[in-house]
Amino acid sequence: MAQPKVVVIGAGIVGTSLADEITQRGWTDVTVLDRGPLFATGGSTSHAPGLVFQTNPSKTMSEFARYTVEKFGALEHPDGWCFNAVGGLEVATTPERWTDLHRKAGWAQSWGIGGRLLDPAECAHLHPLLDSDRILGGFHTPTDGLAKAVRAAEIQAQRASARGATFRPHQDVIEIVHSGGKVTGVRTATDVFDADVVVCAAGFWGAQLGKQVGLTIPLVPMAHQYAKTGQVHTLVGRNSDLAEVGLPILRHQDQDLYFREHGDRIGIGYYGHKPMPVDMTTLLADTADEAMPSMLPFTDDDFAPAWRESRKLLPVLGESKLDEGFNGIFSFTPDGMSIMGEHRELSGFWVAEAVWVTHSAGVAKAMAEWIVEGAPHTDVHECDLYRFEKPALSDDFILETSSQAFVEVYDIIHPHQFREKLRGLRTSPFYSREQELGAFFFEGGCWERPAWYESNAILVQQLRDRDVRFQQRDGWSARFYSPISIAESVWTREHVAMFDMTPLTRYEVAGPGALAFLQHLTTNNLDKSVGSVTYTLMLDESGGIRSDLTVARLDETTFQVGANGPLDFDWFARHLPDDATVTLRDITGGTCCIGLWGPAARDVVAPLCTGDISHESFKYFRALQTYIGAIPVTMMRVSYVGELGWEIYTTSEYGAALWDLLWAAGRERNIIAAGRIAFNSLRIEKAYRSWGADMTVEHTPAAAGVDFAVRMNKADFVGKAALESAGEPAKRLRSIVFDDPDAVVLGKEPVRIDGSTAGYVTSAGYSATIGRTIAYAWLPADVAVGAAVSVDFLGEGHTATVHTEPVVDPEMSRIRR
């Protein structure tokens, strides 16, 4: 069988890394095209300063960066190094940044990256140009360093060429050729290159190429300032021409600055200026005669604050001057992550965009695995091309949020912090009622989601009078939080609460082939009676968890699927049969949902409902289509909070009326509206996992503790073969309970056993039921229930104990009554 023909558009650091990774895996019919010369092509790679800091709040991005360090460190170029591990040093000049560096040190430990916190004297010892009196401390990562991106690109291209790849400069792509929904080639100004696979790795040109094939690639080319000083006398003679650099790369994030050596000069990068989006429709004409179209003229006035602050931190610069500078173009996305994946409507057209040198080799490796083997070995859902909701694909949203991402590159971002602009795009029919109750809204998937309700503040004092304990929080962990959420949790367990579940993604899968379709894609048995509700998983071919779903069979050929977001729709759509026996619809926006839960839930609903909702007639994990008052509803007896009750669905036009009806009926039962923080705490008490936070495609069902949703005795399903050959997992997701009632963790903190890092926290919540924080953590599989662990939060160790699951109501008696 002939090898697939691969064409990569872009011979920068991503395209060359990808050609190397693909040919290494045996696909050698690879052609790489670029509109510029090789290998300083004129794109972002050509001017990239090359700083590689590995530690990132995203485990995926940290893994990409770590692989880049490992790979580039092993490359050899005739002109010198491709990667110089001089180390990375980030300094704090404010208490807020010093606290942030403690968090960063925790991430490094969680992701297996060596690093430690330093006092000012230790920082100055590593980087003698620093004014140690201006800093409070720093975070040092010895394996960070500088990449020579053009050298690394050239060497990887040579390796790929030795295996059969071809690199063609001065090939401006003018058309992606396709037929019958499949890529067939690439047309340039002079040639046509046949292809079975085309990868768009064109950097800031990528969005323009995507438009040719009807694909929105949500990135904005942005100009970023970089300057070099004149000679710095203390550096004269310190670095040889070959070494070029000896001091650690340095970040002064309090002033949006970074620094690196260029022999006896200092390079300074600056993110503090206003966003400078680049108009790609005129860039070609504006830079037609320039060798480096990615390097725009330097705007001196924008750099003035940077130069002033640089001389404060590095006083020796006061004896120098700015010698040269430019505004370099590179790509920003709405969430700051890369963009990877295959066009759903055009088979064979792949995207690897918005990738910085830092992550380039790691992204290329994952892309090669995806293209050649069928799936990446690293979880890439945060980078997936189809992760965005529809509003996020609009020009206004892309520009506004990508510009904000530029502003926030070096900002201190709280894990619960949400966008302030472009809010109110998606609201449930209950939104005005929630506003009247003083809802504080979080944002997710462009939806407004109540986090807590100020109307419930009165409950806090009532519960304090009953000696209910309210956790004490420091300034950081108290942000985007209210103790009202504890009151809402208690009230749900004792009375009844209404939760706005409208943002839960819902699909309708229907048609004569719907059952077979869902059976093939999921792990549990869905061939049950009408009215059944089933918790199930979707796996990839390697047996990793792509998503978890709740599937309700509404009639013989119609199923309502509760999903996690756009990636699930993408997966379903890619697997639809060609015979039109299955239809797939996203019904989220046309419907709404109230989660009504608590011991008094039946007392509220039964008088209103035409159907029999007694426990005997309406069992757990069943669905009922009925009426509440005059409102047609679908009730599902499921509970993510672990209490009696239902998810109650109706179409959007009835939403406000449904809310008002339930609210009025619940008054004598002390009904409240409750928010997302209480919801999260209650689900953690019950050991209910959250996909994307607690488990991903990197985890098997057995490892994540959800193998009860797998039926290995049913017919073949995606991932079944991988599970049949899987060994025992090395790590498992476990519940841990903290000893100190005031211990707080927010996720991604390192977990230690006997003093050594053994895993990391995924998510956590304060349990009002037991008066302590419960967290999930990935730990070695042989760690026993009752084992003592320690979790590092901002440098302080909090002891905890591995607990049986669920921590609260293990008999499930509260749900089944």
mmCIF file of C-alpha atoms in Angstrom, residues 683-689 693-695 699-706 729-738 745 749 751 753 758-765 773-789 791 800-807:
data_model
loop_
_atom_site.group_PDB
_atom_site.id
_atom_site.type_symbol
_atom_site.label_atom_id
_atom_site.label_comp_id
_atom_site.label_asym_id
_atom_site.label_seq_id
_atom_site.Cartn_x
_atom_site.Cartn_y
_atom_site.Cartn_z
ATOM 1 C CA ARG A 683 -20.725 16.584 43.721
ATOM 2 C CA ILE A 684 -17.261 16.133 45.259
ATOM 3 C CA GLU A 685 -18.835 14.828 48.455
ATOM 4 C CA LYS A 686 -20.462 12.166 46.282
ATOM 5 C CA ALA A 687 -17.264 11.296 44.347
ATOM 6 C CA TYR A 688 -18.762 12.369 41.019
ATOM 7 C CA ARG A 689 -16.020 13.097 38.490
ATOM 8 C CA ALA A 693 -10.656 18.404 35.293
ATOM 9 C CA ASP A 694 -10.565 15.024 37.049
ATOM 10 C CA MET A 695 -10.208 12.723 34.049
ATOM 11 C CA HIS A 699 -6.910 8.041 31.848
ATOM 12 C CA THR A 700 -8.679 4.714 31.480
ATOM 13 C CA PRO A 701 -12.037 4.085 33.166
ATOM 14 C CA ALA A 702 -10.405 1.808 35.730
ATOM 15 C CA ALA A 703 -7.839 4.433 36.669
ATOM 16 C CA ALA A 704 -10.469 7.159 36.981
ATOM 17 C CA GLY A 705 -12.798 4.990 39.061
ATOM 18 C CA VAL A 706 -15.629 4.980 36.511
ATOM 19 C CA PRO A 729 -3.203 1.385 36.015
ATOM 20 C CA ALA A 730 -0.134 2.842 37.662
ATOM 21 C CA LYS A 731 -2.144 5.707 39.161
ATOM 22 C CA ARG A 732 -5.725 6.086 40.276
ATOM 23 C CA LEU A 733 -7.993 9.013 41.045
ATOM 24 C CA ARG A 734 -8.667 9.071 44.776
ATOM 25 C CA SER A 735 -10.634 11.167 47.245
ATOM 26 C CA ILE A 736 -8.602 12.738 50.014
ATOM 27 C CA VAL A 737 -9.954 14.512 53.094
ATOM 28 C CA PHE A 738 -7.955 17.265 54.770
ATOM 29 C CA VAL A 745 -6.712 23.894 47.712
ATOM 30 C CA GLU A 749 -1.294 21.383 43.743
ATOM 31 C CA VAL A 751 0.596 15.792 46.630
ATOM 32 C CA ILE A 753 3.779 10.896 50.295
ATOM 33 C CA ALA A 758 3.508 11.384 44.223
ATOM 34 C CA GLY A 759 0.675 13.082 42.345
ATOM 35 C CA TYR A 760 -1.437 16.187 42.066
ATOM 36 C CA VAL A 761 -4.873 17.539 42.961
ATOM 37 C CA THR A 762 -7.446 17.850 40.187
ATOM 38 C CA SER A 763 -10.407 19.562 41.866
ATOM 39 C CA ALA A 764 -11.569 20.304 45.386
ATOM 40 C CA GLY A 765 -14.409 21.724 47.412
ATOM 41 C CA THR A 773 -12.186 20.111 52.289
ATOM 42 C CA ILE A 774 -12.419 17.076 50.025
ATOM 43 C CA ALA A 775 -10.215 16.849 46.943
ATOM 44 C CA TYR A 776 -9.546 14.441 44.122
ATOM 45 C CA ALA A 777 -5.933 13.548 43.456
ATOM 46 C CA TRP A 778 -4.072 11.282 41.060
ATOM 47 C CA LEU A 779 -1.970 8.979 43.250
ATOM 48 C CA PRO A 780 -0.017 5.739 42.854
ATOM 49 C CA ALA A 781 -2.423 2.840 42.524
ATOM 50 C CA ASP A 782 -0.997 1.017 45.533
ATOM 51 C CA VAL A 783 -1.758 3.837 47.974
ATOM 52 C CA ALA A 784 -4.238 2.410 50.455
ATOM 53 C CA VAL A 785 -7.319 3.938 52.025
ATOM 54 C CA GLY A 786 -6.218 5.606 55.249
ATOM 55 C CA ALA A 787 -2.788 6.575 53.888
ATOM 56 C CA ALA A 788 -1.481 9.957 54.966
ATOM 57 C CA VAL A 789 -0.576 12.514 52.297
ATOM 58 C CA VAL A 791 -0.689 18.783 49.798
ATOM 59 C CA ALA A 800 -4.864 14.779 54.415
ATOM 60 C CA THR A 801 -6.011 11.171 54.365
ATOM 61 C CA VAL A 802 -7.005 8.947 51.450
ATOM 62 C CA HIS A 803 -10.699 8.180 51.954
ATOM 63 C CA THR A 804 -13.217 5.622 50.737
ATOM 64 C CA GLU A 805 -15.726 6.867 48.170
ATOM 65 C CA PRO A 806 -18.096 8.510 48.338
ATOM 66 C CA VAL A 807 -17.184 10.401 51.471
#
